[in-house]
CSV table of C-alpha atoms and ligand atoms in Angstrom, one decimal:
chain,number,residue,atom,x,y,z
A,298,MET,CA,106.9,117.7,82.4
A,299,GLU,CA,104.6,119.9,80.4
A,300,LYS,CA,101.8,118.3,78.5
A,301,SER,CA,103.0,119.7,75.2
A,302,GLU,CA,106.4,118.2,75.8
A,303,THR,CA,104.8,114.8,76.4
A,304,ASN,CA,102.8,115.2,73.2
A,305,ILE,CA,106.0,115.9,71.2
A,306,PHE,CA,107.5,112.7,72.5
A,307,PHE,CA,104.5,110.7,71.5
A,308,LYS,CA,104.1,112.3,68.1
A,309,ARG,CA,107.7,111.5,67.3
A,310,LEU,CA,107.2,107.9,68.5
A,311,GLN,CA,104.1,107.4,66.4
A,312,ASP,CA,105.9,108.6,63.3
A,313,LEU,CA,108.8,106.2,64.2
A,314,LEU,CA,106.4,103.3,64.7
A,315,PHE,CA,105.0,103.9,61.3
A,316,GLU,CA,108.4,104.2,59.8
A,317,LYS,CA,109.8,101.0,61.5
A,318,PHE,CA,106.9,98.6,61.4
A,319,ILE,CA,104.3,99.7,59.0
A,320,LYS,CA,105.6,101.6,56.0
A,321,GLY,CA,106.2,99.4,53.0
A,322,ASN,CA,104.0,96.6,54.2
A,323,LYS,CA,100.7,97.0,52.2
A,324,GLU,CA,98.7,94.8,54.5
A,325,ARG,CA,99.8,96.7,57.6
A,326,GLU,CA,99.4,100.1,55.9
A,327,ASN,CA,95.8,99.3,55.0
A,328,ALA,CA,94.9,98.0,58.4
A,329,PHE,CA,96.6,100.8,60.3
A,330,LYS,CA,94.4,103.2,62.3
A,331,LYS,CA,95.8,105.9,64.5
A,332,GLU,CA,93.0,105.4,67.0
A,333,ASN,CA,94.2,101.8,67.7
A,334,LEU,CA,97.5,103.0,69.0
A,335,ILE,CA,98.2,102.8,72.7
A,336,ASN,CA,100.4,105.4,74.3
A,337,ILE,CA,101.9,104.8,77.8
A,338,LEU,CA,103.7,107.2,80.0
A,339,SER,CA,105.6,105.4,82.8
A,340,PRO,CA,107.6,107.4,85.4
A,341,GLY,CA,110.8,106.8,87.3
A,342,ARG,CA,110.8,106.9,91.1
A,343,VAL,CA,112.4,108.5,94.1
A,344,ASN,CA,112.6,107.1,97.5
A,345,ILE,CA,112.4,109.9,100.1
A,346,ILE,CA,113.3,107.7,103.0
A,347,GLY,CA,113.2,104.0,104.0
A,348,GLU,CA,116.2,102.4,102.3
A,349,HIS,CA,116.8,98.7,102.3
A,350,THR,CA,113.5,98.3,104.2
A,351,ASP,CA,111.4,96.7,101.5
A,352,TYR,CA,112.8,93.2,101.6
A,353,ASN,CA,112.8,93.5,105.4
A,354,LEU,CA,109.1,94.1,105.3
A,355,GLY,CA,109.5,97.5,106.8
A,356,LEU,CA,108.3,101.0,105.8
A,357,SER,CA,109.3,103.6,103.2
A,358,ILE,CA,108.1,106.9,101.7
A,359,ASN,CA,108.6,107.0,98.0
A,360,THR,CA,106.8,108.1,94.8
A,361,ALA,CA,107.0,108.5,91.0
A,362,ILE,CA,108.7,111.5,89.4
A,363,ASN,CA,108.1,113.5,86.3
A,364,LYS,CA,110.8,111.8,84.2
A,365,TYR,CA,109.4,109.1,82.0
A,366,ILE,CA,109.6,106.1,79.6
A,367,PHE,CA,107.3,106.6,76.7
A,368,ILE,CA,105.8,103.6,74.9
A,369,ALA,CA,103.7,103.7,71.7
A,370,GLY,CA,102.5,100.6,69.9
A,371,TYR,CA,99.7,98.5,68.4
A,372,GLU,CA,98.6,94.9,67.9
A,373,ASN,CA,100.4,93.5,64.9
A,374,LYS,CA,98.2,90.3,64.6
A,375,THR,CA,101.2,88.0,64.6
A,376,ASP,CA,102.6,85.9,67.4
A,377,TYR,CA,105.7,87.9,67.8
A,378,VAL,CA,106.8,91.1,69.5
A,379,GLU,CA,108.8,93.8,67.8
A,380,VAL,CA,110.5,96.5,69.7
A,381,PHE,CA,112.5,99.5,68.7
A,382,SER,CA,114.1,101.7,71.4
A,383,ARG,CA,114.8,105.2,70.2
A,384,TYR,CA,116.7,105.9,73.4
A,385,LEU,CA,119.1,103.0,72.8
A,386,ASN,CA,118.9,103.0,69.0
A,387,ASP,CA,118.4,99.2,69.2
A,388,SER,CA,115.7,96.8,68.0
A,389,ASN,CA,114.6,93.4,69.0
A,390,LYS,CA,112.1,90.8,67.9
A,391,PHE,CA,111.0,87.6,69.6
A,392,SER,CA,108.2,85.0,69.5
A,393,LEU,CA,105.6,84.8,72.2
A,394,GLU,CA,105.8,81.0,71.9
A,395,ASP,CA,109.4,81.0,72.9
A,396,ILE,CA,110.3,83.7,75.5
A,397,THR,CA,113.9,83.0,76.7
A,398,PHE,CA,116.5,85.1,78.5
A,399,ASP,CA,118.6,87.1,76.1
A,400,LYS,CA,122.3,87.1,77.3
A,401,THR,CA,123.4,89.7,74.8
A,402,THR,CA,120.6,92.4,75.0
A,403,SER,CA,119.9,93.1,78.6
A,404,TRP,CA,117.1,95.6,78.2
A,405,ILE,CA,114.8,93.3,76.3
A,406,ASN,CA,114.7,90.9,79.2
A,407,TYR,CA,112.5,93.4,81.2
A,408,ILE,CA,109.9,93.3,78.5
A,409,LYS,CA,110.2,89.5,78.0
A,410,GLY,CA,110.0,88.8,81.8
A,411,VAL,CA,106.8,90.9,82.2
A,412,LEU,CA,105.1,89.2,79.2
A,413,LYS,CA,106.1,85.8,80.5
A,414,GLU,CA,104.4,86.6,83.8
A,415,TYR,CA,101.1,87.5,82.2
A,416,ILE,CA,101.2,84.4,80.0
A,417,GLN,CA,102.0,82.2,83.0
A,418,HIS,CA,99.0,83.7,84.8
A,419,GLY,CA,96.7,82.7,82.0
A,420,HIS,CA,96.3,86.1,80.3
A,421,LYS,CA,95.8,86.1,76.5
A,422,ILE,CA,98.4,88.2,74.8
A,423,GLY,CA,99.0,88.4,71.1
A,424,GLY,CA,101.8,89.9,69.1
A,425,PHE,CA,102.5,93.7,69.0
A,426,SER,CA,104.9,96.3,67.8
A,427,ILE,CA,106.2,99.0,70.1
A,428,VAL,CA,108.6,101.9,70.0
A,429,VAL,CA,110.1,103.1,73.3
A,430,ASP,CA,111.7,106.4,74.3
A,431,SER,CA,112.9,107.9,77.5
A,432,ASN,CA,114.0,111.0,79.3
A,433,LEU,CA,114.7,108.9,82.3
A,434,PRO,CA,118.4,108.2,82.6
A,435,ILE,CA,119.4,104.6,82.7
A,436,GLY,CA,121.6,103.4,85.6
A,437,ALA,CA,121.1,106.6,87.7
A,438,GLY,CA,119.2,104.7,90.4
A,439,ILE,CA,115.8,106.1,89.5
A,440,SER,CA,114.3,102.8,88.4
A,441,SER,CA,114.3,102.9,84.6
A,442,SER,CA,113.9,99.1,84.7
A,443,ALA,CA,110.8,99.2,86.9
A,444,SER,CA,109.4,102.0,84.8
A,445,LEU,CA,109.9,99.9,81.6
A,446,GLU,CA,108.3,96.8,83.3
A,447,VAL,CA,105.2,98.6,84.6
A,448,GLY,CA,105.0,100.5,81.3
A,449,VAL,CA,104.9,97.3,79.3
A,450,ALA,CA,102.5,95.7,81.7
A,451,GLU,CA,100.1,98.7,81.4
A,452,PHE,CA,100.5,98.5,77.6
A,453,VAL,CA,99.4,94.9,77.3
A,454,GLU,CA,96.6,95.4,79.8
A,455,GLU,CA,95.2,98.2,77.7
A,456,LEU,CA,95.9,96.5,74.4
A,457,PHE,CA,94.3,93.2,75.3
A,458,ASN,CA,91.8,94.4,77.8
A,459,LEU,CA,93.2,92.4,80.6
A,460,LYS,CA,91.5,92.6,84.0
A,461,VAL,CA,94.4,92.9,86.4
A,462,ASN,CA,94.3,95.0,89.5
A,463,LYS,CA,97.2,97.4,90.2
A,464,LYS,CA,98.7,95.3,93.0
A,465,GLU,CA,98.8,92.3,90.8
A,466,THR,CA,100.5,94.3,88.1
A,467,VAL,CA,103.2,95.3,90.7
A,468,LYS,CA,103.6,91.7,91.7
A,469,TYR,CA,104.0,90.5,88.1
A,470,CYS,CA,106.6,93.1,87.4
A,471,ASN,CA,108.5,92.4,90.6
A,472,SER,CA,108.4,88.7,89.9
A,473,ALA,CA,109.7,89.4,86.3
A,474,GLU,CA,112.6,91.2,87.7
A,475,ASN,CA,113.3,88.6,90.4
A,476,ASN,CA,112.7,85.5,88.4
A,477,PHE,CA,113.4,86.3,84.8
A,478,VAL,CA,115.9,89.2,84.8
A,479,GLY,CA,117.5,87.7,87.9
A,480,VAL,CA,117.7,90.8,90.2
A,481,ASN,CA,116.5,90.1,93.7
A,482,CYS,CA,114.9,93.5,94.4
A,483,GLY,CA,112.0,94.2,96.8
A,484,PHE,CA,108.7,95.8,95.9
A,485,MET,CA,109.6,99.5,96.3
A,486,ASP,CA,110.5,100.4,92.7
A,487,GLN,CA,107.6,98.8,90.9
A,488,PHE,CA,105.1,100.0,93.6
A,489,SER,CA,106.2,103.7,93.4
A,490,VAL,CA,106.1,103.6,89.6
A,491,ALA,CA,102.6,102.2,89.5
A,492,TYR,CA,101.1,104.1,92.4
A,493,GLY,CA,102.7,107.6,92.2
A,494,LYS,CA,100.4,110.6,92.6
A,495,GLU,CA,101.1,114.2,91.7
A,496,ASN,CA,102.0,116.4,94.7
A,497,ASN,CA,101.9,113.3,97.0
A,498,VAL,CA,104.2,110.7,98.4
A,499,ILE,CA,103.4,107.2,99.2
A,500,TYR,CA,103.7,105.9,102.8
A,501,LEU,CA,104.1,102.2,102.2
A,502,ASN,CA,104.2,99.2,104.5
A,503,PHE,CA,105.9,96.3,102.8
A,504,LYS,CA,104.5,93.8,105.3
A,505,ASP,CA,101.2,93.8,103.4
A,506,LEU,CA,101.7,96.5,100.7
A,507,SER,CA,99.2,98.7,102.5
A,508,TYR,CA,99.7,102.4,101.7
A,509,GLU,CA,98.6,105.9,102.2
A,510,TYR,CA,99.1,109.0,100.2
A,511,ILE,CA,100.7,112.0,102.1
A,512,PRO,CA,100.3,115.4,100.4
A,513,PHE,CA,103.7,116.9,99.8
A,514,ASP,CA,103.5,120.1,98.0
A,515,LEU,CA,107.1,121.0,97.2
A,516,GLU,CA,106.1,124.7,96.9
A,517,ASP,CA,109.4,126.7,96.7
A,518,ASN,CA,111.5,123.5,96.7
A,519,LEU,CA,112.5,120.8,94.4
A,520,ILE,CA,113.8,117.2,94.6
A,521,LEU,CA,117.3,117.3,93.2
A,522,ILE,CA,119.0,114.0,92.3
A,523,VAL,CA,122.7,114.0,91.7
A,524,ASP,CA,124.0,111.1,89.8
A,525,SER,CA,127.6,110.4,90.8
A,526,LYS,CA,128.0,108.4,87.5
A,527,GLU,CA,129.7,105.7,89.5
A,528,GLU,CA,128.7,102.4,88.1
A,529,ARG,CA,126.9,100.2,90.5
A,530,ASN,CA,129.2,97.3,89.9
A,531,LEU,CA,128.9,95.7,93.2
A,532,ALA,CA,125.2,96.4,93.5
A,533,ASN,CA,124.0,93.0,92.7
A,534,THR,CA,126.3,90.9,94.7
A,535,GLU,CA,126.5,93.2,97.8
A,536,TYR,CA,122.8,93.7,97.7
A,537,ASN,CA,122.2,90.0,97.9
A,538,LYS,CA,124.8,89.8,100.7
A,539,ARG,CA,122.8,92.4,102.7
A,540,ARG,CA,119.6,90.4,102.1
A,541,GLN,CA,121.3,87.3,103.3
A,542,GLU,CA,122.7,89.0,106.4
A,543,CYS,CA,119.3,90.3,107.3
A,544,ASN,CA,117.8,86.7,107.0
A,545,ASP,CA,120.6,85.4,109.1
A,546,ALA,CA,120.0,88.0,111.7
A,547,VAL,CA,116.3,87.2,111.9
A,548,GLN,CA,117.1,83.5,112.4
A,549,LEU,CA,119.6,84.2,115.1
A,550,ILE,CA,117.5,86.8,116.9
A,551,SER,CA,114.3,84.8,117.0
A,552,LYS,CA,116.3,82.0,118.6
A,553,ILE,CA,118.0,84.3,121.2
A,554,VAL,CA,114.9,86.1,122.3
A,555,LYS,CA,112.8,82.9,121.9
A,556,ASN,CA,110.1,84.8,120.0
A,557,LYS,CA,108.6,83.1,117.0
A,558,ASN,CA,106.8,86.3,116.1
A,559,ILE,CA,110.0,87.8,114.9
A,560,LYS,CA,109.7,87.0,111.2
A,561,SER,CA,111.5,89.9,109.8
A,562,LEU,CA,113.8,92.7,111.1
A,563,SER,CA,110.9,95.0,111.0
A,564,ASP,CA,109.3,93.0,113.9
A,565,ILE,CA,112.1,94.3,116.2
A,566,SER,CA,111.1,97.5,118.1
A,567,LEU,CA,113.4,100.4,118.6
A,568,ASP,CA,113.1,99.9,122.4
A,569,SER,CA,114.4,96.3,122.2
A,570,LEU,CA,117.1,97.0,119.7
A,571,TYR,CA,119.9,97.7,122.1
A,572,GLU,CA,119.2,94.6,124.2
A,573,LEU,CA,120.6,92.7,121.2
A,574,GLU,CA,123.8,94.7,121.0
A,575,ASP,CA,126.1,92.3,122.8
A,576,LYS,CA,124.2,89.2,121.9
A,577,ILE,CA,124.8,89.1,118.2
A,578,PRO,CA,128.0,89.6,116.1
A,579,GLU,CA,128.9,93.3,115.8
A,580,LYS,CA,128.5,93.6,112.1
A,581,LEU,CA,125.2,91.8,112.1
A,582,PHE,CA,124.0,94.2,114.9
A,583,ARG,CA,124.8,97.2,112.7
A,584,ARG,CA,122.7,95.8,109.8
A,585,VAL,CA,119.8,95.2,112.2
A,586,LYS,CA,120.3,98.7,113.7
A,587,HIS,CA,120.0,100.3,110.3
A,588,VAL,CA,116.8,98.6,109.4
A,589,VAL,CA,115.1,99.2,112.8
A,590,THR,CA,116.2,102.9,113.0
A,591,GLU,CA,115.4,103.5,109.3
A,592,ASN,CA,111.8,102.3,109.9
A,593,ASN,CA,111.6,104.7,112.8
A,594,ARG,CA,113.0,107.5,110.6
A,595,VAL,CA,110.2,106.8,108.2
A,596,LEU,CA,107.6,107.1,111.0
A,597,LEU,CA,109.1,110.4,112.0
A,598,SER,CA,109.3,111.7,108.4
A,599,LYS,CA,105.6,110.9,108.0
A,600,GLU,CA,104.9,113.1,111.0
A,601,TYR,CA,107.1,115.9,109.7
A,602,LEU,CA,105.5,115.7,106.3
A,603,LEU,CA,102.0,116.0,107.8
A,604,LYS,CA,103.2,119.0,109.7
A,605,GLY,CA,104.9,120.5,106.7
A,606,ASP,CA,108.2,120.6,108.5
A,607,ILE,CA,110.7,120.3,105.7
A,608,GLU,CA,113.7,121.4,107.9
A,609,LYS,CA,113.2,118.4,110.2
A,610,LEU,CA,112.6,116.1,107.3
A,611,GLY,CA,115.8,117.2,105.8
A,612,LYS,CA,117.7,116.4,109.0
A,613,ILE,CA,116.3,112.9,108.9
A,614,LEU,CA,117.6,112.4,105.4
A,615,PHE,CA,121.2,113.1,106.7
A,616,GLU,CA,120.6,110.6,109.5
A,617,SER,CA,119.5,108.0,107.1
A,618,HIS,CA,122.6,108.6,105.0
A,619,ASN,CA,124.9,108.1,108.0
A,620,SER,CA,123.1,104.9,108.9
A,621,LEU,CA,123.5,103.6,105.3
A,622,ARG,CA,127.2,104.7,105.4
A,623,TYR,CA,128.3,103.4,108.8
A,624,ASP,CA,125.9,100.7,109.7
A,625,TYR,CA,124.6,99.2,106.5
A,626,GLU,CA,127.8,100.0,104.6
A,627,VAL,CA,126.4,100.5,101.2
A,628,SER,CA,127.8,104.0,100.5
A,629,THR,CA,130.9,104.9,98.5
A,630,GLU,CA,133.5,107.7,98.6
A,631,LYS,CA,131.7,109.6,95.8
A,632,LEU,CA,128.3,109.4,97.4
A,633,ASP,CA,129.7,110.4,100.8
A,634,TYR,CA,131.5,113.3,99.2
A,635,LEU,CA,128.3,114.5,97.5
A,636,VAL,CA,126.4,114.3,100.8
A,637,ASP,CA,129.1,116.0,102.8
A,638,GLU,CA,129.6,118.9,100.3
A,639,MET,CA,126.0,119.5,99.7
A,640,SER,CA,125.3,119.6,103.5
A,641,LYS,CA,127.5,122.7,103.6
A,642,ILE,CA,125.4,124.7,101.1
A,643,LYS,CA,122.6,127.0,102.0
A,644,GLY,CA,119.2,126.0,100.6
A,645,VAL,CA,119.9,122.3,100.9
A,646,TYR,CA,117.6,120.7,103.5
A,647,GLY,CA,118.8,117.2,103.4
A,648,VAL,CA,120.7,114.7,101.2
A,649,ARG,CA,121.2,110.9,101.3
A,650,LEU,CA,122.2,108.1,99.0
A,651,MET,CA,119.2,106.7,97.2
A,652,GLY,CA,118.4,103.1,96.1
A,653,ALA,CA,120.7,100.1,96.7
A,654,GLY,CA,123.9,102.2,97.0
A,655,PHE,CA,127.4,101.2,95.8
A,656,GLY,CA,127.3,104.0,93.3
A,657,GLY,CA,124.3,105.7,91.6
A,658,SER,CA,122.7,108.8,93.0
A,659,VAL,CA,121.9,110.9,96.0
A,660,ILE,CA,118.5,112.5,96.6
A,661,SER,CA,118.2,115.9,98.1
A,662,ILE,CA,115.5,118.4,98.9
A,663,VAL,CA,116.6,121.9,98.0
A,664,LYS,CA,115.2,125.4,97.6
A,665,LYS,CA,114.2,126.1,94.0
A,666,SER,CA,115.8,129.5,94.0
A,667,LYS,CA,119.2,128.0,95.0
A,668,ILE,CA,119.4,125.3,92.4
A,669,ASP,CA,121.8,127.0,90.1
A,670,SER,CA,124.3,127.9,92.8
A,671,ILE,CA,124.0,124.4,94.3
A,672,THR,CA,124.7,122.7,91.0
A,673,ASP,CA,127.5,125.1,90.1
A,674,ILE,CA,129.3,124.5,93.4
A,675,ILE,CA,128.9,120.7,93.4
A,676,ASP,CA,129.8,120.3,89.7
A,677,GLY,CA,133.0,122.3,90.2
A,678,LYS,CA,134.1,120.5,93.3
A,679,PHE,CA,133.2,117.0,92.2
A,680,LEU,CA,134.9,117.5,88.8
A,681,LYS,CA,138.0,118.7,90.5
A,682,LYS,CA,138.1,115.8,92.9
A,683,PHE,CA,137.0,112.9,90.8
A,684,ASN,CA,137.6,114.1,87.3
A,685,VAL,CA,134.0,113.5,86.3
A,686,SER,CA,130.9,115.8,86.2
A,687,PRO,CA,127.9,114.5,88.0
A,688,ASP,CA,124.5,114.7,86.4
A,689,PHE,CA,121.8,116.8,88.0
A,690,ILE,CA,118.2,115.8,87.7
A,691,ASP,CA,115.5,118.1,89.2
A,692,CYS,CA,112.1,116.7,89.5
A,693,LEU,CA,108.6,116.9,90.9
A,694,PHE,CA,106.2,114.1,92.0
A,695,SER,CA,104.1,112.6,89.3
A,696,ASP,CA,101.2,110.2,88.8
A,697,GLY,CA,102.0,106.6,88.2
A,698,THR,CA,102.1,104.7,84.9
A,699,ARG,CA,99.2,105.5,82.7
A,700,ARG,CA,97.7,105.5,79.2
A,701,VAL,CA,97.7,108.8,77.5
A,702,LYS,CA,95.0,109.6,75.0
A,703,PHE,CA,95.1,112.5,72.5
B,91,GLA,C1,117.1,98.8,95.0
B,91,GLA,C2,116.0,97.8,95.0
B,91,GLA,C3,114.8,98.1,95.9
B,91,GLA,C4,115.3,98.5,97.3
B,91,GLA,C5,116.4,99.5,97.2
B,91,GLA,C6,117.0,99.7,98.6
B,91,GLA,O1,116.6,100.0,94.5
B,91,GLA,O2,115.5,97.6,93.7
B,91,GLA,O3,113.9,97.1,95.9
B,91,GLA,O4,115.6,97.3,98.0
B,91,GLA,O5,117.5,99.0,96.4
B,91,GLA,O6,116.1,100.4,99.4
């Protein structure tokens, strides 16, 4: 996204902030100084490869993208938080003394959950007013929730001068999502949003959150996300089921092989995988197989990225999709259709479902010059088959959540 476009978003937000929270209140009008405003740009994320590996303490290659949530705000010297979302055309207000889960307005819980984490960890936070906007579609599987969480975290860190290192920020935001919002996700989303780097991807090991940046200059290519618009209804329940199956498999396997060092599925090597095949139930074996082979695909992808071999990387994306489809069973008819049809088009290197699955989006790496023909073909076919047009989001890799100064 161009700098000038970002500036337009922030300029509009600042006017809105004045309009919503300051205008007409003499005390606030007198105290208001533009230089006290904090502007935060918080990206969405893509996962290149390594799906359902984060909660299995495995590997993935992910990063932030140039689609953002924008936050502008200031300290209002009260003990409450006021929020207006331009994107949702909705507002909310709550006291910092009494942060409780809101059953009727789901989006506010991401903000509340993050603030609660900071307060519980002893950080001093006062009241503030913010306005939020976005060009990051909600529900498309590119982590608008993690983007909002890390954005709000960065906002309060800047506003109240909190000394928190980035890994802690990620942990607070992840804990907010797990414990306050009630979604049992792993670390991938918040990590990519916080740590993204332009023209790079993050090779991340979830065992200890160690990471490396790998340069990935897309050059003549683009990342194309295709949102099937299929609602991820089952996402929460089926996601938790997969997590449970993985835990069950770890228990069972560590007993069978009498190895206490197997603490997660990522402790199982590719070589020893097939020895388990007739020792554990068939479905459980397929779950294990996905995780073990997916970790291996991440390792191979890292090699291909370092060599700049985009063709091989693309092939691995297809393999990942098949594993998610047949072994992990998190795909849907619509996602499979997108992958199958896109695989037939020239200029598409690789495609796979991205995120939890059960609806949402696929990620693909495509030739920039072919983007119009790819979107035309897929739009036509998908519309004809499912009576709905998918959304196409092309993007580049971006820096992580940050404060923007003018
Ligand atoms: C969702 C979760 C992530 C991760 C993916 C699957 O996006 O939020 O933590 O588990 O699913 O890779």
